[in-house]
Tab-separated table of C-alpha atoms in Angstrom:
chain	number	residue	atom	x	y	z
A	1	MET	CA	-39.013	7.586	-40.826
A	2	GLY	CA	-37.321	10.883	-39.972
A	3	ASP	CA	-40.709	12.618	-39.650
A	4	PHE	CA	-41.938	9.838	-37.372
A	5	ALA	CA	-38.867	10.224	-35.124
A	6	ALA	CA	-39.496	13.967	-34.868
A	7	LEU	CA	-43.173	13.366	-34.104
A	8	GLU	CA	-42.262	10.878	-31.391
A	9	ALA	CA	-39.773	13.338	-29.832
A	10	ASP	CA	-42.284	16.206	-29.912
A	11	LEU	CA	-44.972	14.064	-28.315
A	12	LEU	CA	-42.596	12.945	-25.574
A	13	ARG	CA	-41.630	16.548	-24.826
A	14	ALA	CA	-45.283	17.548	-24.623
A	15	LEU	CA	-46.111	14.695	-22.272
A	16	ARG	CA	-43.161	15.527	-20.064
A	17	HIS	CA	-44.123	19.193	-19.979
A	18	ASP	CA	-47.762	18.504	-19.109
A	19	GLY	CA	-46.777	15.897	-16.520
A	20	ALA	CA	-44.347	18.313	-14.867
A	21	ARG	CA	-46.982	21.046	-14.682
A	22	LEU	CA	-49.573	18.642	-13.221
A	23	LEU	CA	-47.170	17.418	-10.536
A	24	GLU	CA	-46.059	20.974	-9.807
A	25	GLN	CA	-49.659	22.033	-9.259
A	26	THR	CA	-50.326	19.063	-6.984
A	27	LEU	CA	-47.246	19.585	-4.826
A	28	ASN	CA	-47.928	23.311	-4.464
A	29	ASP	CA	-51.434	22.753	-3.126
A	30	PRO	CA	-51.450	24.313	0.385
A	31	ALA	CA	-53.815	21.565	1.515
A	32	LEU	CA	-51.360	18.786	0.583
A	33	PRO	CA	-51.220	16.544	3.684
A	34	LEU	CA	-47.767	16.043	5.190
A	35	VAL	CA	-46.583	14.338	8.341
A	36	GLN	CA	-45.365	16.953	10.880
A	37	ASP	CA	-46.227	19.789	8.506
A	38	GLY	CA	-46.891	22.294	11.277
A	39	PRO	CA	-44.409	24.341	13.302
A	40	ARG	CA	-42.848	22.806	16.396
A	41	PRO	CA	-43.238	24.627	19.746
A	42	ASP	CA	-39.932	26.480	19.365
A	43	GLU	CA	-40.367	27.301	15.664
A	44	GLN	CA	-41.729	30.321	13.832
A	45	ASP	CA	-43.540	30.158	10.502
A	46	PHE	CA	-41.763	32.327	7.933
A	47	GLY	CA	-44.186	31.646	5.114
A	48	ARG	CA	-43.595	29.979	1.766
A	49	ARG	CA	-40.399	30.140	-0.261
A	50	SER	CA	-39.728	28.949	-3.789
A	51	LYS	CA	-37.293	26.289	-4.986
A	52	VAL	CA	-36.618	25.090	-8.529
A	53	VAL	CA	-36.315	21.310	-8.583
A	54	LEU	CA	-35.346	18.886	-11.331
A	55	ILE	CA	-37.580	15.807	-11.469
A	56	GLY	CA	-37.737	13.042	-14.059
A	57	LEU	CA	-40.238	15.078	-16.092
A	58	GLY	CA	-38.166	18.272	-16.090
A	59	TRP	CA	-37.899	21.417	-13.970
A	60	ILE	CA	-40.682	22.447	-11.611
A	61	THR	CA	-41.023	25.248	-9.056
A	62	LEU	CA	-42.063	24.336	-5.526
A	63	TRP	CA	-43.450	26.700	-2.889
A	64	ARG	CA	-42.563	25.325	0.536
A	65	THR	CA	-43.344	26.517	4.036
A	66	TYR	CA	-40.239	27.462	6.044
A	67	PHE	CA	-39.990	27.019	9.825
A	68	TYR	CA	-37.122	28.432	11.867
A	69	SER	CA	-36.038	27.903	15.489
A	70	ALA	CA	-34.087	30.840	16.891
A	71	GLY	CA	-33.020	28.820	19.917
A	72	ARG	CA	-31.547	26.010	17.849
A	73	GLN	CA	-30.580	28.345	14.994
A	74	GLU	CA	-31.990	25.782	12.618
A	75	GLY	CA	-34.548	25.929	9.857
A	76	ARG	CA	-36.408	23.320	7.866
A	77	PHE	CA	-38.704	22.810	4.896
A	78	PRO	CA	-41.114	19.933	5.662
A	79	LEU	CA	-41.947	19.457	1.993
A	80	ASP	CA	-38.276	18.955	1.091
A	81	ARG	CA	-38.010	16.123	3.582
A	82	ALA	CA	-41.359	14.651	2.568
A	83	LEU	CA	-40.210	14.477	-1.046
A	84	GLY	CA	-36.703	13.299	-0.126
A	85	LEU	CA	-35.094	16.068	-2.162
A	86	VAL	CA	-31.341	15.997	-2.598
A	87	GLU	CA	-30.628	19.703	-2.888
A	88	SER	CA	-32.419	20.648	-6.145
A	89	TYR	CA	-33.010	17.099	-7.361
A	90	SER	CA	-35.740	14.563	-6.801
A	91	PRO	CA	-34.573	11.211	-5.365
A	92	ALA	CA	-35.145	9.525	-8.727
A	93	VAL	CA	-32.984	12.045	-10.585
A	94	ALA	CA	-30.272	11.952	-7.910
A	95	ARG	CA	-30.227	8.162	-8.203
A	96	TRP	CA	-29.914	8.335	-11.990
A	97	VAL	CA	-27.109	10.886	-11.673
A	98	CYS	CA	-25.125	8.694	-9.265
A	99	ARG	CA	-25.594	5.619	-11.408
A	100	ALA	CA	-24.607	7.351	-14.635
A	101	GLY	CA	-21.630	9.109	-13.056
A	102	ALA	CA	-20.272	5.881	-11.601
A	103	LEU	CA	-20.777	3.661	-14.642
A	104	ALA	CA	-20.032	5.942	-17.595
A	105	GLY	CA	-16.449	6.419	-18.739
A	106	SER	CA	-16.360	10.020	-17.509
A	107	TYR	CA	-18.612	12.619	-15.937
A	108	GLN	CA	-19.108	14.288	-19.300
A	109	ALA	CA	-20.086	10.935	-20.812
A	110	ALA	CA	-22.557	10.515	-17.949
A	111	SER	CA	-23.973	13.945	-18.778
A	112	GLN	CA	-24.537	12.882	-22.383
A	113	ASP	CA	-26.150	9.598	-21.263
A	114	LEU	CA	-28.623	11.412	-19.022
A	115	LEU	CA	-29.529	13.785	-21.843
A	116	THR	CA	-29.915	10.977	-24.379
A	117	TYR	CA	-31.843	8.477	-22.279
A	118	ALA	CA	-33.722	10.647	-19.786
A	119	GLY	CA	-33.863	14.039	-21.516
A	120	LEU	CA	-32.144	15.672	-18.516
A	121	ALA	CA	-29.460	18.305	-19.124
A	122	ILE	CA	-27.046	18.022	-16.179
A	123	ASP	CA	-23.462	19.214	-16.468
A	124	GLY	CA	-20.671	16.754	-15.713
A	125	ARG	CA	-19.298	18.952	-12.936
A	126	GLN	CA	-22.679	18.904	-11.244
A	127	ILE	CA	-22.751	15.118	-11.479
A	128	GLN	CA	-19.365	14.966	-9.791
A	129	ARG	CA	-20.514	17.344	-7.063
A	130	LEU	CA	-23.664	15.339	-6.392
A	131	ILE	CA	-21.699	12.091	-6.094
A	132	GLY	CA	-19.387	13.859	-3.644
A	133	LEU	CA	-22.421	14.840	-1.587
A	134	LEU	CA	-24.089	11.430	-1.560
A	135	ALA	CA	-21.131	9.034	-1.298
A	136	PRO	CA	-20.496	9.784	2.411
A	137	ARG	CA	-24.197	9.219	3.108
A	138	MET	CA	-23.972	5.860	1.354
A	139	THR	CA	-20.989	4.874	3.489
A	140	GLN	CA	-22.741	5.896	6.702
A	141	TRP	CA	-25.918	4.051	5.710
A	142	ARG	CA	-23.991	0.889	4.862
A	143	GLN	CA	-22.141	0.982	8.175
A	144	ARG	CA	-25.452	1.040	10.048
A	145	GLN	CA	-26.793	-2.108	8.387
A	146	LYS	CA	-27.189	-5.215	10.518
A	147	PRO	CA	-25.771	-8.592	9.439
A	148	VAL	CA	-27.753	-10.379	6.772
A	149	LEU	CA	-27.942	-14.071	7.601
A	150	ASN	CA	-29.090	-16.130	4.652
A	151	PRO	CA	-29.538	-19.831	5.511
A	152	ALA	CA	-29.505	-20.644	1.807
A	153	ALA	CA	-26.059	-19.085	1.343
A	154	GLY	CA	-22.999	-21.230	0.799
A	155	GLU	CA	-21.075	-23.130	3.421
A	156	VAL	CA	-17.919	-21.063	2.986
A	157	LEU	CA	-17.438	-17.300	3.272
A	158	CYS	CA	-14.456	-16.190	1.201
A	159	VAL	CA	-12.659	-12.917	1.861
A	160	SER	CA	-9.995	-11.741	-0.552
A	161	ALA	CA	-7.862	-8.585	-0.674
A	162	ASP	CA	-5.562	-6.994	-3.231
A	163	GLY	CA	-4.276	-3.596	-4.300
A	164	THR	CA	-4.095	-1.616	-7.521
A	165	GLY	CA	-2.803	1.831	-8.402
A	166	ALA	CA	-5.001	4.793	-9.345
A	167	PRO	CA	-3.514	7.824	-11.153
A	168	MET	CA	-3.450	10.845	-8.860
A	169	ARG	CA	-2.902	14.565	-9.110
A	170	ARG	CA	0.589	15.680	-8.200
A	171	LYS	CA	-0.443	17.316	-4.911
A	172	GLU	CA	-1.829	13.944	-3.754
A	173	LEU	CA	1.582	12.331	-4.277
A	174	ARG	CA	3.826	14.668	-2.299
A	175	GLY	CA	6.333	12.774	-0.201
A	176	ARG	CA	5.566	9.466	-1.898
A	177	LYS	CA	8.101	7.397	-3.804
A	178	GLY	CA	7.337	5.474	-6.933
A	179	LYS	CA	8.825	2.266	-8.244
A	180	ASN	CA	12.618	2.010	-8.205
A	181	GLY	CA	12.845	5.250	-6.236
A	182	GLY	CA	11.308	7.378	-9.002
A	183	ARG	CA	8.457	9.856	-8.793
A	184	ALA	CA	5.128	8.362	-7.771
A	185	HIS	CA	2.253	8.593	-10.254
A	186	THR	CA	-0.387	6.562	-8.434
A	187	ARG	CA	-1.757	5.771	-5.004
A	188	GLU	CA	-2.767	2.291	-3.993
A	189	VAL	CA	-6.442	1.493	-3.887
A	190	LYS	CA	-7.052	-1.428	-1.577
A	191	VAL	CA	-9.794	-3.694	-2.888
A	192	ALA	CA	-11.608	-6.587	-1.237
A	193	ALA	CA	-14.133	-9.089	-2.534
A	194	LEU	CA	-16.427	-11.155	-0.315
A	195	TYR	CA	-18.518	-14.062	-1.560
A	196	THR	CA	-19.953	-17.409	-0.498
A	197	HIS	CA	-19.860	-20.845	-2.073
A	198	ARG	CA	-20.852	-24.391	-1.374
A	199	LYS	CA	-18.370	-27.228	-1.324
A	200	PRO	CA	-18.341	-29.452	-4.431
A	201	GLU	CA	-20.297	-32.675	-4.190
A	202	GLN	CA	-17.575	-34.632	-5.963
A	203	PRO	CA	-13.824	-34.526	-5.152
A	204	ASP	CA	-12.871	-33.747	-8.754
A	205	GLN	CA	-15.285	-30.808	-9.031
A	206	ARG	CA	-14.307	-27.182	-8.551
A	207	PRO	CA	-16.229	-24.864	-6.203
A	208	GLU	CA	-18.546	-22.260	-7.691
A	209	ARG	CA	-19.542	-18.924	-6.225
A	210	ASP	CA	-23.128	-18.523	-5.123
A	211	TYR	CA	-24.961	-16.410	-7.672
A	212	GLY	CA	-25.109	-12.754	-6.736
A	213	SER	CA	-23.134	-13.265	-3.524
A	214	THR	CA	-20.115	-11.094	-4.359
A	215	SER	CA	-19.698	-7.715	-2.705
A	216	TYR	CA	-16.775	-5.297	-2.943
A	217	LEU	CA	-14.965	-2.821	-0.775
A	218	ALA	CA	-12.428	-0.320	-2.136
A	219	ALA	CA	-10.669	2.591	-0.459
A	220	ILE	CA	-7.509	4.689	-0.475
A	221	VAL	CA	-6.591	4.178	3.171
A	222	THR	CA	-3.981	2.490	5.327
A	223	ALA	CA	-3.996	-1.290	5.630
A	224	GLN	CA	-5.018	-0.961	9.268
A	225	ASP	CA	-8.078	1.161	8.474
A	226	PHE	CA	-8.980	-1.030	5.517
A	227	GLY	CA	-8.826	-4.133	7.706
A	228	ILE	CA	-11.277	-2.617	10.180
A	229	SER	CA	-13.698	-1.718	7.375
A	230	LEU	CA	-13.308	-5.127	5.769
A	231	ARG	CA	-14.070	-6.976	8.992
A	232	ALA	CA	-17.159	-4.799	9.498
A	233	GLU	CA	-18.319	-5.628	5.971
A	234	ALA	CA	-17.658	-9.331	6.570
A	235	LEU	CA	-19.785	-9.166	9.727
A	236	ARG	CA	-22.593	-7.602	7.694
A	237	ARG	CA	-22.180	-10.482	5.249
A	238	GLY	CA	-22.662	-13.055	8.028
A	239	LEU	CA	-19.112	-13.714	9.259
A	240	ALA	CA	-20.315	-14.577	12.761
A	241	LYS	CA	-22.557	-17.369	11.432
A	242	ALA	CA	-20.319	-18.675	8.661
A	243	LYS	CA	-19.454	-22.368	8.927
A	244	GLU	CA	-16.006	-21.799	7.443
A	245	VAL	CA	-14.055	-18.672	6.528
A	246	VAL	CA	-11.306	-18.579	3.922
A	247	PHE	CA	-8.963	-15.654	3.283
A	248	LEU	CA	-7.329	-15.495	-0.159
A	249	GLY	CA	-4.549	-13.134	-1.170
A	250	ASP	CA	-1.271	-12.666	-2.971
A	251	GLY	CA	2.112	-12.331	-1.297
A	252	ALA	CA	1.817	-8.716	-0.133
A	253	VAL	CA	2.804	-8.353	3.508
A	254	TRP	CA	-0.060	-5.943	4.288
A	255	VAL	CA	-2.612	-8.487	3.049
A	256	TRP	CA	-1.536	-11.175	5.493
A	257	THR	CA	-1.090	-8.734	8.352
A	258	LEU	CA	-4.674	-7.630	7.724
A	259	ALA	CA	-5.835	-11.259	7.657
A	260	ARG	CA	-4.008	-12.136	10.883
A	261	LEU	CA	-5.424	-9.169	12.800
A	262	ASN	CA	-9.003	-9.210	11.513
A	263	PHE	CA	-9.660	-12.851	10.516
A	264	PRO	CA	-7.532	-14.852	12.952
A	265	THR	CA	-9.513	-18.088	12.571
A	266	ALA	CA	-9.726	-18.040	8.763
A	267	VAL	CA	-8.024	-20.590	6.538
A	268	CYS	CA	-5.355	-18.523	4.743
A	269	ILE	CA	-4.575	-19.448	1.137
A	270	LEU	CA	-1.950	-17.835	-1.062
A	271	ASP	CA	-3.150	-17.454	-4.637
A	272	TYR	CA	-1.790	-20.468	-6.519
A	273	TYR	CA	-1.074	-18.546	-9.705
A	274	HIS	CA	0.834	-15.892	-7.797
A	275	ALA	CA	2.921	-18.679	-6.233
A	276	CYS	CA	3.609	-20.030	-9.721
A	277	GLU	CA	4.971	-16.644	-10.770
A	278	HIS	CA	7.485	-16.928	-7.944
A	279	LEU	CA	8.371	-20.438	-9.088
A	280	THR	CA	9.287	-18.913	-12.449
A	281	LEU	CA	11.497	-16.332	-10.735
A	282	LEU	CA	13.118	-19.037	-8.617
A	283	SER	CA	13.858	-21.366	-11.519
A	284	SER	CA	15.207	-18.462	-13.586
A	285	ALA	CA	17.575	-17.431	-10.776
A	286	LEU	CA	18.827	-21.000	-10.312
A	287	TYR	CA	19.045	-22.229	-13.898
A	288	GLY	CA	19.142	-19.123	-16.091
A	289	GLU	CA	16.227	-17.067	-17.365
A	290	GLY	CA	14.583	-18.654	-20.397
A	291	SER	CA	16.776	-21.747	-20.329
A	292	ALA	CA	15.329	-25.179	-21.059
A	293	LEU	CA	16.433	-26.373	-17.616
A	294	ALA	CA	14.631	-23.482	-15.909
A	295	LYS	CA	11.428	-24.138	-17.844
A	296	ARG	CA	11.585	-27.850	-17.033
A	297	HIS	CA	11.962	-27.209	-13.311
A	298	GLN	CA	9.210	-24.607	-13.356
A	299	ARG	CA	6.746	-27.046	-14.963
A	300	ARG	CA	7.721	-29.822	-12.541
A	301	TRP	CA	7.480	-27.586	-9.488
A	302	ARG	CA	4.027	-26.346	-10.469
A	303	LYS	CA	2.779	-29.944	-10.275
A	304	THR	CA	4.726	-30.575	-7.078
A	305	LEU	CA	3.118	-27.506	-5.513
A	306	LEU	CA	-0.321	-29.041	-6.083
A	307	LYS	CA	0.722	-32.100	-4.024
A	308	ASP	CA	1.485	-30.253	-0.763
A	309	LYS	CA	5.224	-30.738	-1.313
A	310	ILE	CA	6.415	-27.166	-0.866
A	311	ALA	CA	9.140	-28.436	1.482
A	312	HIS	CA	10.455	-30.604	-1.372
A	313	ILE	CA	10.690	-27.570	-3.672
A	314	ILE	CA	12.506	-25.540	-1.010
A	315	ALA	CA	15.003	-28.351	-0.399
A	316	GLN	CA	15.713	-28.762	-4.126
A	317	ALA	CA	16.197	-25.019	-4.559
A	318	GLN	CA	18.568	-24.778	-1.596
A	319	ALA	CA	20.638	-27.653	-2.969
A	320	ALA	CA	20.917	-25.914	-6.341
A	321	LEU	CA	21.915	-22.467	-4.968
A	322	PRO	CA	24.844	-20.872	-6.805
A	323	ALA	CA	27.933	-20.374	-4.668
A	324	ARG	CA	27.910	-16.606	-5.037
A	325	GLY	CA	26.756	-13.656	-7.125
A	326	ALA	CA	23.497	-11.915	-7.943
A	327	ALA	CA	21.763	-15.150	-8.952
A	328	ARG	CA	22.298	-16.553	-5.463
A	329	LYS	CA	20.710	-13.459	-3.858
A	330	LEU	CA	17.729	-13.598	-6.200
A	331	ALA	CA	17.195	-17.290	-5.518
A	332	GLN	CA	17.501	-16.798	-1.741
A	333	LYS	CA	14.874	-14.082	-1.908
A	334	GLN	CA	12.426	-16.443	-3.611
A	335	ILE	CA	13.243	-19.302	-1.228
A	336	ALA	CA	12.504	-16.988	1.704
A	337	TYR	CA	9.170	-16.133	0.077
A	338	PHE	CA	8.187	-19.812	-0.084
A	339	GLN	CA	9.379	-20.466	3.465
A	340	ARG	CA	7.378	-17.516	4.744
A	341	ASN	CA	4.165	-18.633	3.040
A	342	ARG	CA	4.489	-22.421	3.139
A	343	SER	CA	1.447	-22.910	5.404
A	344	LYS	CA	-0.669	-21.043	2.842
A	345	MET	CA	0.439	-23.282	-0.045
A	346	LEU	CA	-1.142	-26.628	0.895
A	347	TYR	CA	-3.089	-26.661	-2.336
A	348	GLN	CA	-3.926	-30.368	-2.373
A	349	THR	CA	-5.387	-30.078	1.131
A	350	PHE	CA	-7.297	-26.928	0.195
A	351	ARG	CA	-8.747	-28.509	-2.933
A	352	GLN	CA	-9.816	-31.622	-1.057
A	353	ALA	CA	-11.543	-29.357	1.472
A	354	GLY	CA	-13.531	-27.772	-1.383
A	355	TYR	CA	-11.899	-24.325	-1.317
A	356	PHE	CA	-10.833	-21.960	-4.070
A	357	ILE	CA	-7.052	-21.741	-4.438
A	358	GLY	CA	-7.000	-18.671	-6.692
A	359	SER	CA	-7.762	-15.032	-5.900
A	360	GLY	CA	-9.105	-14.270	-9.358
A	361	VAL	CA	-12.324	-12.782	-7.969
A	362	VAL	CA	-10.592	-9.878	-6.240
A	363	GLU	CA	-8.128	-9.450	-9.104
A	364	ALA	CA	-11.086	-9.087	-11.452
A	365	GLY	CA	-12.590	-6.722	-8.884
A	366	CYS	CA	-9.524	-4.481	-9.141
A	367	LYS	CA	-10.217	-4.143	-12.863
A	368	THR	CA	-13.991	-3.841	-12.548
A	369	VAL	CA	-14.245	-1.554	-9.526
A	370	VAL	CA	-11.162	0.581	-10.136
A	371	GLY	CA	-9.649	0.064	-13.574
A	372	GLN	CA	-12.744	0.476	-15.727
A	373	ARG	CA	-13.526	3.911	-14.287
A	374	LEU	CA	-10.505	5.438	-12.557
A	375	LYS	CA	-7.666	4.328	-14.830
A	376	LEU	CA	-8.808	5.491	-18.240
A	377	SER	CA	-6.605	7.598	-20.487
A	378	GLY	CA	-5.766	11.058	-19.158
A	379	MET	CA	-7.474	10.669	-15.797
A	380	LEU	CA	-5.929	12.185	-12.665
A	381	TRP	CA	-7.820	12.073	-9.383
A	382	SER	CA	-7.909	13.738	-6.017
A	383	ARG	CA	-8.078	11.273	-3.149
A	384	ARG	CA	-11.497	12.546	-2.132
A	385	GLY	CA	-12.938	12.442	-5.646
A	386	ALA	CA	-11.651	8.920	-6.266
A	387	SER	CA	-12.937	7.718	-2.883
A	388	HIS	CA	-16.438	9.063	-3.514
A	389	LEU	CA	-16.610	7.393	-6.900
A	390	LEU	CA	-15.325	4.101	-5.479
A	391	THR	CA	-18.076	4.153	-2.853
A	392	VAL	CA	-20.814	4.464	-5.469
A	393	ARG	CA	-19.239	1.839	-7.742
A	394	CYS	CA	-18.942	-0.619	-4.851
A	395	ALA	CA	-22.591	0.012	-3.954
A	396	LEU	CA	-23.665	-0.689	-7.531
A	397	LEU	CA	-21.473	-3.741	-8.066
A	398	SER	CA	-22.294	-5.185	-4.633
A	399	GLY	CA	-26.056	-4.929	-5.051
A	400	TRP	CA	-26.924	-2.497	-2.224
A	401	PHE	CA	-27.175	0.706	-4.284
A	402	ASP	CA	-30.957	0.370	-4.722
A	403	ASP	CA	-31.414	-0.577	-1.048
A	404	PHE	CA	-29.777	2.706	-0.082
A	405	TRP	CA	-32.180	4.699	-2.230
A	406	ARG	CA	-35.196	2.800	-0.929
A	407	HIS	CA	-34.422	3.269	2.731
A	408	HIS	CA	-31.870	5.931	3.568
A	409	LEU	CA	-33.752	9.147	2.829
A	410	GLY	CA	-36.511	8.422	5.328
A	411	ALA	CA	-38.957	10.631	3.434
A	412	ALA	CA	-42.213	11.356	5.209
A	413	PRO	CA	-45.298	9.930	3.482
A	414	ILE	CA	-47.359	12.295	1.375
A	415	SER	CA	-50.593	11.951	-0.499
A	416	ALA	CA	-51.427	13.204	-3.966
A	417	THR	CA	-54.957	13.875	-2.757
A	418	ALA	CA	-55.440	17.175	-0.912
A	419	ARG	CA	-57.653	17.508	2.144
A	420	PRO	CA	-61.227	18.542	1.320
């Protein structure tokens, strides 16, 4: 079996070598037809120059004609554009590099994956550099896309936002305070999930997301900038044609400010499970943490919350307020939270309307988009490096990564058959 494995590996290497040489010979044929392969009126032909390029079969050397315009102080290689080269990589290899770098646990792990599965030796630092080069292009391409209106999509467009911390290098944290006034170790990554769903046919049924409808947005930016990007993404997802729009979030102030400014007509729903966490804090403040009375009230209030009786919970809590002390302040803080968000806690009404009442999709997105790649042991990021990686991961997890590679390069058509 060992001899067979070696034979298989040797044969594969030989095929790759011969294939690379054949393609190299074809692409270096001076008669290879290209669109706009001649000099423009203001350009001078400076002859052919060599370039070593990594393709899926291995390294090849290309000889490309170089044109230069003195007036524009700009040069070009028509063959590079025709092939869609990304520096010294073919589009296929660049695509593999981005995919491996975004999905593997580290850039070095991505390097090993490319060597194992594709036979390509690419250093992890080069993978990181290539992602840094292509991520801004992906963002620009995505921003240019027109809305996709799918009549078969669900009746409801859901938008949900949350935040999670990403470990950062010390220079990225200057002037920032951490929890309880300590030194900051992370910066907040704002994450959004957008998806569609149909309303349940039966009142007792729960809504289900449309298959493959979830897309993500993640960035280390201000809430204001993130809101603008999120609205633009929602428009691309068909916001203007959506029958109903729902915005789901936790209790963070920036989330609801973003919703108010960018989705003013949306139905706003506070995550039910997040509200239940505050019920636990409220009952603990009123009746003693861990006490049987606190647990009993917490269980009762959870059911009351599902009956659109948030006013009843607030009234009961106010009646039970301690006369003074820290417990009173803690309870008042939680009561204020429920008063502030009471219009977003009509869970019986929301369920009857066929909406989700939990923001689990975006919470899972925080783990999938950010946690599984940026928050592994020992990782420290620059803002730029983390942002580039988030762009590629969002493209992959949202389903438009392959669309970018099919359309963005705009490579000129070429033919493998030379002119006679």
